[in-house]
Amino acid sequence: MLAALPLLIPLGTALLCALLHQAPHWQRRVSLGGALLLLVAAWQLFAAVTAGGAVVLQAGNWPVPYGIELVADRLGCALVLVAAVMLCIVLLWQQSAADRAPEGASFYPLLHGLVAGAGAAFVTADLFNLYVWFELALICAVGLLACGGALRQLDAAFKYLALNLVGTLLLLAAIALLYGATGHLNFRALGQALPAVEPGLLLPLAGLLVIAFLIKAAAFPFFAWLPASYHTLPGPVLALFSALLTKIGICALIRTFGGLLQPVPPQLLTLLGALALLSMVSGVLGAAYHWDMRRILAFHSISQVGYMLLAIAIGSRLGDATAIFFALHHSLVKAGLFLCAALIFHQAGHYDLRRTGGLYATRPGLALLFLLFALSLVGIPPLSGFWGKYLIVRESLLQGQFFWAGVALAVGALTFYSMLKIWIEAFWKKHPDPDWRPVATSRLTPAYTGLTLLLLVTLWMGLFPDTLIGYTLLAADSLRGVSP
């Protein structure tokens, strides 16, 4: 039953919040209680998997491959724990005055529904149910994008829905064709059946599945939905989107390349490597072009997705482990940067960097928080981003992929440029309005508390990387069916 809690707790909380739509005060209480309960369950699941291996649930005791199976392995339970932590931080942030989301009757049900879809996608063990949870997350994300009803929000929701529906249709087509070719949808059964499929048929089937997941992960050239929608969201919801949505696609790609397709057709690895490089370059160039902090950070999400794809394209045990490490690092660090941007907006009055400034002298604590998160994203040692990029570059060089390593280093340098631009414009230069004064409010303690907790976790990841790297190596082994 433990493996089903990442779905049941947020889904039950969403239902209760929907029933309490006329009692906002009780909605908030139930939402916070459900988030804390999910955090406790996620930690128990993480501890159980770490101590004894994957936790498996077969619904109705139907045997594989006929029953619905949930498998909480090291990859899935780590991402579920990140989702639970981020949900708690978002609800804590909602108690502050810094760009908080408007709390309509549907806000809390949609928020928990999004976490339910993501959590179930992280632990599901068959392709069709992965599609189901993808779509639950999609529907809730569209609802959160449309909250408020403003034209720009509805426009973002439509673009997000339209572009992601393409991925949905491709995923359904891939599921149908794979079932027709193998008679299975369970990951383990598929992994055993796919080697018997003719290579001329396997490559297009696997390619179709991979393209669907690349759309969900916002990789080049399928990333348009991300920068077209993220900049319309309030700070806490944007942080949650950043931590979860692309990671559903990344998790599916890690499972596909690390376990489902063994051995992986070399053509797919080559194609994935090329798309990874294009994602990294296009994302970082888009970030360098823009002045809106949300757009800058959204384009950097595309660039960071490229790093994860490059780690997967390496096609080795260490490559898969690095992709998992990078996904965990990015979920927390990028969420922290989006929340820092929300605080800058609250204090300076704009997300546009050309209309901000002067915050270093008046808000040095915020300046330090942003600096540490930004340096981690860039990959400055000994912060968490350094270890992810170091492992990618090291493994690329060992495999003779010198061009891959060179692009990874160059993109890191351009990332530094974007972070430096935000720092100079928001903190160092004077505010363009000579009459500007930072907003004085006492309702920022919850926001700073959540940011500090995020920072402490990322500092631990950077200062003590061996524990997490060892964990991700065992996660990669379990994907490949290797006993620890």
Tab-separated table of C-alpha atoms in Angstrom:
chain	number	residue	atom	x	y	z
A	1	MET	CA	0.000	0.000	0.000
A	2	LEU	CA	2.953	2.320	0.628
A	3	ALA	CA	3.658	2.557	-3.114
A	4	ALA	CA	0.157	3.931	-3.765
A	5	LEU	CA	0.367	6.780	-1.228
A	6	PRO	CA	2.003	9.267	-3.676
A	7	LEU	CA	-1.267	9.014	-5.637
A	8	LEU	CA	-3.890	8.403	-2.958
A	9	ILE	CA	-2.931	11.161	-0.498
A	10	PRO	CA	-2.879	14.136	-2.920
A	11	LEU	CA	-5.876	12.759	-4.834
A	12	GLY	CA	-7.865	12.419	-1.607
A	13	THR	CA	-6.765	15.891	-0.525
A	14	ALA	CA	-7.842	17.318	-3.893
A	15	LEU	CA	-11.290	15.715	-3.481
A	16	LEU	CA	-11.727	17.091	0.049
A	17	CYS	CA	-10.640	20.563	-1.058
A	18	ALA	CA	-13.147	20.427	-3.924
A	19	LEU	CA	-15.941	19.509	-1.510
A	20	LEU	CA	-14.927	22.456	0.713
A	21	HIS	CA	-15.034	24.983	-2.141
A	22	GLN	CA	-17.412	27.213	-0.154
A	23	ALA	CA	-15.171	27.204	2.941
A	24	PRO	CA	-11.794	28.699	1.905
A	25	HIS	CA	-10.447	28.641	5.458
A	26	TRP	CA	-11.021	24.896	5.733
A	27	GLN	CA	-9.648	24.393	2.237
A	28	ARG	CA	-6.334	25.882	3.343
A	29	ARG	CA	-6.230	23.713	6.471
A	30	VAL	CA	-7.036	20.488	4.637
A	31	SER	CA	-4.532	21.361	1.899
A	32	LEU	CA	-1.716	21.925	4.367
A	33	GLY	CA	-2.624	18.775	6.295
A	34	GLY	CA	-2.600	16.723	3.095
A	35	ALA	CA	0.763	18.170	2.066
A	36	LEU	CA	2.331	17.323	5.428
A	37	LEU	CA	0.842	13.828	5.321
A	38	LEU	CA	2.288	13.355	1.836
A	39	LEU	CA	5.685	14.528	3.067
A	40	VAL	CA	5.644	11.963	5.895
A	41	ALA	CA	4.532	9.196	3.510
A	42	ALA	CA	7.161	10.175	0.921
A	43	TRP	CA	9.885	10.060	3.576
A	44	GLN	CA	8.696	6.640	4.800
A	45	LEU	CA	8.644	5.373	1.227
A	46	PHE	CA	12.129	6.771	0.619
A	47	ALA	CA	13.435	5.101	3.796
A	48	ALA	CA	11.792	1.771	2.911
A	49	VAL	CA	13.222	1.743	-0.618
A	50	THR	CA	16.678	2.785	0.580
A	51	ALA	CA	16.713	0.040	3.194
A	52	GLY	CA	15.091	-2.841	1.335
A	53	GLY	CA	14.794	-2.111	-2.374
A	54	ALA	CA	11.780	-1.284	-4.524
A	55	VAL	CA	8.309	-1.321	-2.973
A	56	VAL	CA	5.851	-3.079	-5.307
A	57	LEU	CA	2.048	-3.003	-5.346
A	58	GLN	CA	-0.091	-5.120	-7.680
A	59	ALA	CA	-3.636	-3.760	-7.702
A	60	GLY	CA	-6.215	-6.457	-6.964
A	61	ASN	CA	-3.405	-9.044	-6.745
A	62	TRP	CA	-3.592	-9.518	-10.491
A	63	PRO	CA	-0.309	-10.970	-11.727
A	64	VAL	CA	2.030	-9.155	-14.096
A	65	PRO	CA	1.577	-8.399	-16.969
A	66	TYR	CA	-2.214	-8.334	-16.577
A	67	GLY	CA	-2.649	-6.223	-13.449
A	68	ILE	CA	-1.894	-2.582	-12.713
A	69	GLU	CA	1.471	-2.442	-10.998
A	70	LEU	CA	3.100	0.356	-9.027
A	71	VAL	CA	6.829	0.134	-8.387
A	72	ALA	CA	8.426	2.715	-6.109
A	73	ASP	CA	12.126	2.320	-6.887
A	74	ARG	CA	15.003	4.645	-6.007
A	75	LEU	CA	14.320	6.955	-8.942
A	76	GLY	CA	10.589	7.225	-8.329
A	77	CYS	CA	10.657	7.660	-4.561
A	78	ALA	CA	13.335	10.388	-4.755
A	79	LEU	CA	11.204	12.386	-7.196
A	80	VAL	CA	8.099	11.813	-5.049
A	81	LEU	CA	10.003	13.202	-2.054
A	82	VAL	CA	10.971	16.285	-4.080
A	83	ALA	CA	7.312	16.743	-5.087
A	84	ALA	CA	6.185	16.533	-1.447
A	85	VAL	CA	8.832	19.016	-0.288
A	86	MET	CA	7.929	21.472	-3.045
A	87	LEU	CA	4.202	21.221	-2.290
A	88	CYS	CA	4.846	22.081	1.370
A	89	ILE	CA	7.045	25.027	0.387
A	90	VAL	CA	4.401	26.327	-2.044
A	91	LEU	CA	1.704	26.197	0.640
A	92	LEU	CA	4.058	27.877	3.099
A	93	TRP	CA	4.787	30.576	0.508
A	94	GLN	CA	1.046	31.173	0.109
A	95	GLN	CA	1.067	32.603	3.640
A	96	SER	CA	3.422	35.380	2.507
A	97	ALA	CA	2.765	38.546	0.468
A	98	ALA	CA	5.290	37.855	-2.310
A	99	ASP	CA	3.500	37.188	-5.622
A	100	ARG	CA	1.235	34.586	-4.044
A	101	ALA	CA	-1.270	32.757	-6.240
A	102	PRO	CA	-4.934	33.844	-6.122
A	103	GLU	CA	-6.838	31.277	-4.068
A	104	GLY	CA	-10.019	30.595	-5.990
A	105	ALA	CA	-12.262	27.629	-5.239
A	106	SER	CA	-10.370	25.430	-7.702
A	107	PHE	CA	-6.818	26.404	-6.728
A	108	TYR	CA	-6.130	23.816	-4.029
A	109	PRO	CA	-7.841	20.872	-5.810
A	110	LEU	CA	-5.809	21.614	-8.952
A	111	LEU	CA	-2.584	21.976	-6.976
A	112	HIS	CA	-2.961	18.594	-5.287
A	113	GLY	CA	-4.221	17.022	-8.512
A	114	LEU	CA	-1.018	18.133	-10.238
A	115	VAL	CA	1.100	16.555	-7.496
A	116	ALA	CA	-1.009	13.373	-7.659
A	117	GLY	CA	-0.447	13.061	-11.408
A	118	ALA	CA	3.278	13.648	-11.076
A	119	GLY	CA	3.684	11.302	-8.105
A	120	ALA	CA	1.773	8.487	-9.803
A	121	ALA	CA	3.778	8.969	-13.020
A	122	PHE	CA	6.999	8.584	-11.021
A	123	VAL	CA	5.975	5.190	-9.574
A	124	THR	CA	3.782	3.635	-12.270
A	125	ALA	CA	5.085	0.473	-13.896
A	126	ASP	CA	3.238	0.369	-17.210
A	127	LEU	CA	2.962	2.628	-20.235
A	128	PHE	CA	-0.800	3.076	-20.340
A	129	ASN	CA	-1.054	4.227	-16.741
A	130	LEU	CA	1.899	6.526	-17.365
A	131	TYR	CA	-0.255	8.113	-20.078
A	132	VAL	CA	-3.173	8.433	-17.632
A	133	TRP	CA	-1.077	10.231	-15.020
A	134	PHE	CA	0.541	12.407	-17.663
A	135	GLU	CA	-2.936	13.598	-18.609
A	136	LEU	CA	-4.045	14.174	-15.016
A	137	ALA	CA	-1.014	16.421	-14.528
A	138	LEU	CA	-1.746	18.110	-17.880
A	139	ILE	CA	-5.374	18.901	-17.008
A	140	CYS	CA	-4.465	20.294	-13.591
A	141	ALA	CA	-1.613	22.349	-15.079
A	142	VAL	CA	-3.973	23.873	-17.647
A	143	GLY	CA	-6.417	24.720	-14.864
A	144	LEU	CA	-3.707	26.426	-12.804
A	145	LEU	CA	-2.525	28.365	-15.846
A	146	ALA	CA	-6.065	29.615	-16.467
A	147	CYS	CA	-6.718	30.595	-12.833
A	148	GLY	CA	-7.563	34.282	-12.768
A	149	GLY	CA	-9.149	34.328	-16.207
A	150	ALA	CA	-6.982	37.127	-17.606
A	151	LEU	CA	-6.385	37.101	-21.365
A	152	ARG	CA	-2.665	36.360	-21.043
A	153	GLN	CA	-3.420	33.465	-18.687
A	154	LEU	CA	-6.007	31.957	-21.007
A	155	ASP	CA	-3.611	32.409	-23.921
A	156	ALA	CA	-0.851	30.589	-21.997
A	157	ALA	CA	-3.237	27.790	-21.009
A	158	PHE	CA	-4.330	27.304	-24.629
A	159	LYS	CA	-0.736	27.184	-25.913
A	160	TYR	CA	0.290	24.769	-23.172
A	161	LEU	CA	-2.674	22.494	-23.883
A	162	ALA	CA	-2.381	22.584	-27.665
A	163	LEU	CA	1.330	21.804	-27.783
A	164	ASN	CA	1.146	19.099	-25.123
A	165	LEU	CA	-1.782	17.408	-26.848
A	166	VAL	CA	0.579	16.642	-29.729
A	167	GLY	CA	2.741	14.725	-27.285
A	168	THR	CA	-0.359	13.005	-25.932
A	169	LEU	CA	-1.430	11.790	-29.375
A	170	LEU	CA	2.077	10.541	-30.178
A	171	LEU	CA	2.254	8.751	-26.829
A	172	LEU	CA	-1.095	7.040	-27.445
A	173	ALA	CA	0.051	5.985	-30.914
A	174	ALA	CA	3.318	4.609	-29.515
A	175	ILE	CA	1.435	2.693	-26.796
A	176	ALA	CA	-0.930	1.146	-29.326
A	177	LEU	CA	1.858	0.137	-31.704
A	178	LEU	CA	4.045	-1.283	-28.945
A	179	TYR	CA	1.133	-3.299	-27.604
A	180	GLY	CA	0.406	-4.587	-31.086
A	181	ALA	CA	4.043	-5.613	-31.566
A	182	THR	CA	4.639	-7.197	-28.141
A	183	GLY	CA	1.291	-7.771	-26.439
A	184	HIS	CA	2.567	-6.012	-23.307
A	185	LEU	CA	2.535	-2.574	-21.680
A	186	ASN	CA	4.139	-3.397	-18.327
A	187	PHE	CA	7.702	-2.070	-18.247
A	188	ARG	CA	9.272	-5.358	-17.155
A	189	ALA	CA	7.297	-7.405	-19.661
A	190	LEU	CA	8.072	-4.898	-22.419
A	191	GLY	CA	11.760	-4.970	-21.572
A	192	GLN	CA	11.751	-8.735	-21.994
A	193	ALA	CA	9.686	-8.704	-25.202
A	194	LEU	CA	11.341	-5.856	-27.127
A	195	PRO	CA	14.628	-7.691	-27.917
A	196	ALA	CA	12.574	-10.166	-29.959
A	197	VAL	CA	11.084	-7.395	-32.137
A	198	GLU	CA	12.709	-6.987	-35.552
A	199	PRO	CA	15.234	-4.112	-35.564
A	200	GLY	CA	13.521	-2.519	-38.568
A	201	LEU	CA	10.309	-2.261	-36.527
A	202	LEU	CA	11.836	-1.574	-33.119
A	203	LEU	CA	13.599	1.641	-34.118
A	204	PRO	CA	10.500	3.566	-35.355
A	205	LEU	CA	8.392	2.301	-32.440
A	206	ALA	CA	10.989	3.324	-29.876
A	207	GLY	CA	11.583	6.595	-31.715
A	208	LEU	CA	7.883	7.499	-31.582
A	209	LEU	CA	7.801	6.818	-27.841
A	210	VAL	CA	10.935	8.885	-27.270
A	211	ILE	CA	9.561	11.852	-29.267
A	212	ALA	CA	6.408	11.849	-27.111
A	213	PHE	CA	8.533	11.965	-23.960
A	214	LEU	CA	10.783	14.664	-25.418
A	215	ILE	CA	7.725	16.875	-25.940
A	216	LYS	CA	6.718	16.373	-22.305
A	217	ALA	CA	10.293	17.162	-21.193
A	218	ALA	CA	10.428	20.408	-23.248
A	219	ALA	CA	13.443	19.379	-25.335
A	220	PHE	CA	14.475	20.921	-28.661
A	221	PRO	CA	12.569	21.414	-30.953
A	222	PHE	CA	9.458	20.705	-28.858
A	223	PHE	CA	9.962	23.236	-26.059
A	224	ALA	CA	7.698	26.083	-27.241
A	225	TRP	CA	5.005	25.297	-24.656
A	226	LEU	CA	7.315	26.080	-21.735
A	227	PRO	CA	8.404	29.696	-22.423
A	228	ALA	CA	4.941	30.424	-23.859
A	229	SER	CA	3.222	29.640	-20.554
A	230	TYR	CA	5.553	29.784	-17.551
A	231	HIS	CA	5.928	33.565	-17.447
A	232	THR	CA	2.209	34.059	-16.692
A	233	LEU	CA	2.258	32.073	-13.447
A	234	PRO	CA	2.584	33.475	-9.922
A	235	GLY	CA	5.846	32.664	-8.132
A	236	PRO	CA	4.907	29.614	-5.996
A	237	VAL	CA	2.977	27.829	-8.762
A	238	LEU	CA	5.781	28.550	-11.210
A	239	ALA	CA	8.277	26.974	-8.798
A	240	LEU	CA	6.113	23.844	-8.537
A	241	PHE	CA	5.728	23.617	-12.322
A	242	SER	CA	9.490	23.932	-12.745
A	243	ALA	CA	10.187	21.219	-10.191
A	244	LEU	CA	7.705	18.659	-11.541
A	245	LEU	CA	6.416	18.999	-15.097
A	246	THR	CA	9.558	18.499	-17.187
A	247	LYS	CA	10.760	15.871	-14.686
A	248	ILE	CA	7.840	13.603	-15.593
A	249	GLY	CA	9.186	13.459	-19.149
A	250	ILE	CA	12.798	13.133	-17.961
A	251	CYS	CA	11.846	10.291	-15.604
A	252	ALA	CA	10.093	8.491	-18.471
A	253	LEU	CA	13.146	8.938	-20.717
A	254	ILE	CA	15.503	7.612	-18.026
A	255	ARG	CA	13.302	4.543	-17.618
A	256	THR	CA	13.094	4.074	-21.388
A	257	PHE	CA	16.822	4.313	-22.099
A	258	GLY	CA	18.039	2.899	-18.778
A	259	GLY	CA	15.758	-0.110	-18.541
A	260	LEU	CA	13.150	-0.566	-21.259
A	261	LEU	CA	15.453	-0.424	-24.301
A	262	GLN	CA	18.380	-2.651	-23.467
A	263	PRO	CA	20.473	-2.612	-25.521
A	264	VAL	CA	19.574	0.850	-26.800
A	265	PRO	CA	19.747	1.251	-30.601
A	266	PRO	CA	22.854	3.406	-31.221
A	267	GLN	CA	20.917	5.589	-33.662
A	268	LEU	CA	18.620	6.664	-30.826
A	269	LEU	CA	21.536	7.569	-28.575
A	270	THR	CA	23.122	9.633	-31.351
A	271	LEU	CA	19.835	11.442	-32.044
A	272	LEU	CA	19.273	12.071	-28.330
A	273	GLY	CA	22.778	13.495	-27.986
A	274	ALA	CA	22.192	15.897	-30.873
A	275	LEU	CA	18.848	17.053	-29.460
A	276	ALA	CA	20.474	17.485	-26.059
A	277	LEU	CA	23.105	19.823	-27.475
A	278	LEU	CA	20.496	21.806	-29.411
A	279	SER	CA	18.340	22.091	-26.281
A	280	MET	CA	21.295	23.357	-24.264
A	281	VAL	CA	22.332	25.960	-26.847
A	282	SER	CA	18.843	27.191	-27.822
A	283	GLY	CA	17.792	27.447	-24.187
A	284	VAL	CA	20.815	29.424	-23.037
A	285	LEU	CA	20.651	31.764	-26.055
A	286	GLY	CA	16.952	32.406	-25.427
A	287	ALA	CA	17.776	33.238	-21.801
A	288	ALA	CA	20.527	35.646	-22.861
A	289	TYR	CA	18.072	37.466	-25.158
A	290	HIS	CA	15.270	38.145	-22.659
A	291	TRP	CA	14.948	40.665	-19.823
A	292	ASP	CA	11.940	39.249	-17.967
A	293	MET	CA	13.298	37.107	-15.103
A	294	ARG	CA	10.636	34.438	-15.540
A	295	ARG	CA	11.412	34.097	-19.248
A	296	ILE	CA	15.160	33.981	-18.569
A	297	LEU	CA	14.744	31.203	-16.024
A	298	ALA	CA	12.203	29.374	-18.213
A	299	PHE	CA	14.651	29.248	-21.110
A	300	HIS	CA	17.343	28.045	-18.728
A	301	SER	CA	15.014	25.163	-17.829
A	302	ILE	CA	15.190	24.108	-21.490
A	303	SER	CA	18.969	24.379	-21.369
A	304	GLN	CA	19.145	22.287	-18.186
A	305	VAL	CA	16.858	19.670	-19.733
A	306	GLY	CA	19.540	19.428	-22.415
A	307	TYR	CA	22.117	18.511	-19.771
A	308	MET	CA	19.862	15.725	-18.488
A	309	LEU	CA	19.305	14.414	-22.007
A	310	LEU	CA	23.050	14.495	-22.647
A	311	ALA	CA	23.628	12.396	-19.533
A	312	ILE	CA	21.050	9.852	-20.760
A	313	ALA	CA	22.609	9.866	-24.262
A	314	ILE	CA	25.940	8.787	-22.775
A	315	GLY	CA	24.235	5.400	-22.482
A	316	SER	CA	26.118	4.127	-19.451
A	317	ARG	CA	25.354	3.352	-15.827
A	318	LEU	CA	27.081	6.556	-14.720
A	319	GLY	CA	25.228	8.522	-17.385
A	320	ASP	CA	21.847	7.378	-16.051
A	321	ALA	CA	22.957	8.099	-12.480
A	322	THR	CA	24.089	11.579	-13.493
A	323	ALA	CA	20.754	12.277	-15.193
A	324	ILE	CA	18.954	11.359	-11.955
A	325	PHE	CA	21.342	13.508	-9.879
A	326	PHE	CA	20.885	16.435	-12.263
A	327	ALA	CA	17.084	16.097	-12.228
A	328	LEU	CA	17.005	16.254	-8.416
A	329	HIS	CA	19.439	19.173	-8.361
A	330	HIS	CA	17.539	21.125	-11.010
A	331	SER	CA	14.134	20.582	-9.386
A	332	LEU	CA	15.259	22.302	-6.201
A	333	VAL	CA	17.688	24.918	-7.523
A	334	LYS	CA	15.476	26.197	-10.313
A	335	ALA	CA	12.472	26.326	-7.960
A	336	GLY	CA	14.613	28.398	-5.605
A	337	LEU	CA	15.530	30.801	-8.402
A	338	PHE	CA	11.903	31.270	-9.451
A	339	LEU	CA	10.992	32.024	-5.833
A	340	CYS	CA	13.892	34.497	-5.584
A	341	ALA	CA	12.526	36.172	-8.713
A	342	ALA	CA	9.117	36.430	-7.025
A	343	LEU	CA	10.720	38.200	-4.056
A	344	ILE	CA	12.613	40.554	-6.388
A	345	PHE	CA	9.310	41.338	-8.102
A	346	HIS	CA	7.656	41.997	-4.754
A	347	GLN	CA	10.427	44.336	-3.630
A	348	ALA	CA	11.318	46.102	-6.893
A	349	GLY	CA	7.864	46.126	-8.484
A	350	HIS	CA	8.705	44.442	-11.799
A	351	TYR	CA	9.902	41.193	-13.336
A	352	ASP	CA	11.520	43.226	-16.131
A	353	LEU	CA	15.180	43.669	-15.162
A	354	ARG	CA	15.347	47.032	-16.906
A	355	ARG	CA	12.869	48.388	-14.337
A	356	THR	CA	14.522	46.959	-11.202
A	357	GLY	CA	17.637	47.688	-9.191
A	358	GLY	CA	19.033	48.769	-5.828
A	359	LEU	CA	18.192	45.621	-3.887
A	360	TYR	CA	21.717	44.745	-2.755
A	361	ALA	CA	21.880	47.680	-0.347
A	362	THR	CA	18.353	47.212	0.988
A	363	ARG	CA	17.876	43.421	0.866
A	364	PRO	CA	21.331	41.766	1.287
A	365	GLY	CA	19.766	38.514	2.518
A	366	LEU	CA	17.814	38.108	-0.707
A	367	ALA	CA	20.966	38.961	-2.664
A	368	LEU	CA	22.849	36.145	-0.915
A	369	LEU	CA	20.052	33.624	-1.468
A	370	PHE	CA	19.861	34.420	-5.168
A	371	LEU	CA	23.655	34.312	-5.520
A	372	LEU	CA	23.963	30.828	-4.036
A	373	PHE	CA	21.131	29.405	-6.130
A	374	ALA	CA	22.521	31.087	-9.263
A	375	LEU	CA	26.065	29.807	-8.718
A	376	SER	CA	24.676	26.318	-8.211
A	377	LEU	CA	22.800	26.539	-11.519
A	378	VAL	CA	25.988	27.702	-13.247
A	379	GLY	CA	27.988	24.847	-11.730
A	380	ILE	CA	30.477	26.631	-9.480
A	381	PRO	CA	32.199	24.246	-7.042
A	382	PRO	CA	31.397	22.960	-4.513
A	383	LEU	CA	27.680	23.579	-5.145
A	384	SER	CA	25.348	20.840	-6.421
A	385	GLY	CA	25.329	21.980	-10.057
A	386	PHE	CA	29.088	21.526	-10.257
A	387	TRP	CA	28.915	17.797	-9.552
A	388	GLY	CA	26.228	17.172	-12.152
A	389	LYS	CA	28.122	19.029	-14.873
A	390	TYR	CA	31.461	17.556	-13.799
A	391	LEU	CA	30.117	14.018	-14.148
A	392	ILE	CA	28.609	14.770	-17.564
A	393	VAL	CA	31.828	16.328	-18.889
A	394	ARG	CA	33.990	13.576	-17.381
A	395	GLU	CA	31.923	10.733	-18.835
A	396	SER	CA	31.721	12.473	-22.240
A	397	LEU	CA	35.522	12.773	-22.358
A	398	LEU	CA	35.993	9.135	-21.309
A	399	GLN	CA	33.757	8.054	-24.190
A	400	GLY	CA	35.603	10.267	-26.665
A	401	GLN	CA	32.705	12.720	-27.063
A	402	PHE	CA	34.904	15.818	-26.892
A	403	PHE	CA	32.386	17.994	-28.737
A	404	TRP	CA	29.688	17.130	-26.190
A	405	ALA	CA	31.991	18.079	-23.334
A	406	GLY	CA	32.977	21.347	-25.044
A	407	VAL	CA	29.356	22.394	-25.606
A	408	ALA	CA	28.479	21.556	-21.997
A	409	LEU	CA	31.282	23.814	-20.743
A	410	ALA	CA	30.397	26.641	-23.167
A	411	VAL	CA	26.722	26.557	-22.151
A	412	GLY	CA	27.821	26.742	-18.516
A	413	ALA	CA	29.725	29.940	-19.315
A	414	LEU	CA	26.666	31.459	-21.018
A	415	THR	CA	24.539	30.456	-18.035
A	416	PHE	CA	26.917	32.461	-15.873
A	417	TYR	CA	26.325	35.464	-18.150
A	418	SER	CA	22.541	35.281	-17.639
A	419	MET	CA	22.836	34.910	-13.873
A	420	LEU	CA	25.288	37.809	-13.786
A	421	LYS	CA	22.805	39.927	-15.780
A	422	ILE	CA	20.079	39.303	-13.218
A	423	TRP	CA	22.478	40.048	-10.362
A	424	ILE	CA	23.696	43.339	-11.817
A	425	GLU	CA	20.292	44.566	-12.952
A	426	ALA	CA	18.287	43.583	-9.873
A	427	PHE	CA	20.801	44.026	-7.077
A	428	TRP	CA	23.832	46.081	-8.088
A	429	LYS	CA	22.680	48.959	-10.288
A	430	LYS	CA	20.533	51.770	-8.937
A	431	HIS	CA	16.791	51.568	-9.372
A	432	PRO	CA	15.727	53.598	-12.461
A	433	ASP	CA	13.018	55.347	-10.424
A	434	PRO	CA	14.729	57.841	-8.068
A	435	ASP	CA	11.663	57.824	-5.784
A	436	TRP	CA	11.584	54.030	-5.443
A	437	ARG	CA	11.703	52.445	-2.001
A	438	PRO	CA	11.563	48.690	-1.299
A	439	VAL	CA	8.224	47.393	-0.068
A	440	ALA	CA	8.120	47.233	3.727
A	441	THR	CA	6.051	44.269	4.881
A	442	SER	CA	6.132	41.772	7.724
A	443	ARG	CA	4.535	38.994	5.671
A	444	LEU	CA	7.732	37.726	4.060
A	445	THR	CA	8.856	35.352	6.814
A	446	PRO	CA	7.124	32.281	5.252
A	447	ALA	CA	8.728	33.076	1.889
A	448	TYR	CA	12.230	33.393	3.320
A	449	THR	CA	11.698	30.271	5.441
A	450	GLY	CA	10.802	28.180	2.391
A	451	LEU	CA	13.727	29.549	0.390
A	452	THR	CA	16.161	28.866	3.236
A	453	LEU	CA	14.977	25.258	3.525
A	454	LEU	CA	15.485	24.773	-0.221
A	455	LEU	CA	18.949	26.305	-0.001
A	456	LEU	CA	19.984	24.054	2.884
A	457	VAL	CA	19.026	20.952	0.904
A	458	THR	CA	20.943	22.093	-2.185
A	459	LEU	CA	23.977	23.019	-0.072
A	460	TRP	CA	23.944	19.521	1.421
A	461	MET	CA	23.812	18.048	-2.089
A	462	GLY	CA	26.863	20.084	-3.075
A	463	LEU	CA	28.974	19.785	0.068
A	464	PHE	CA	28.321	16.066	0.606
A	465	PRO	CA	27.780	14.709	-2.921
A	466	ASP	CA	29.057	11.171	-2.320
A	467	THR	CA	25.880	10.063	-0.555
A	468	LEU	CA	23.555	11.214	-3.324
A	469	ILE	CA	25.860	10.052	-6.142
A	470	GLY	CA	26.032	6.612	-4.529
A	471	TYR	CA	22.255	6.589	-4.252
A	472	THR	CA	21.791	7.488	-7.924
A	473	LEU	CA	24.264	4.801	-8.998
A	474	LEU	CA	22.151	2.218	-7.167
A	475	ALA	CA	19.069	3.721	-8.828
A	476	ALA	CA	20.691	3.251	-12.243
A	477	ASP	CA	21.537	-0.349	-11.345
A	478	SER	CA	17.928	-1.079	-10.386
A	479	LEU	CA	16.729	0.323	-13.717
A	480	ARG	CA	19.071	-2.012	-15.549
A	481	GLY	CA	18.023	-4.994	-13.451
A	482	VAL	CA	21.355	-5.241	-11.641
A	483	SER	CA	21.175	-6.263	-7.983
A	484	PRO	CA	23.008	-3.932	-5.545
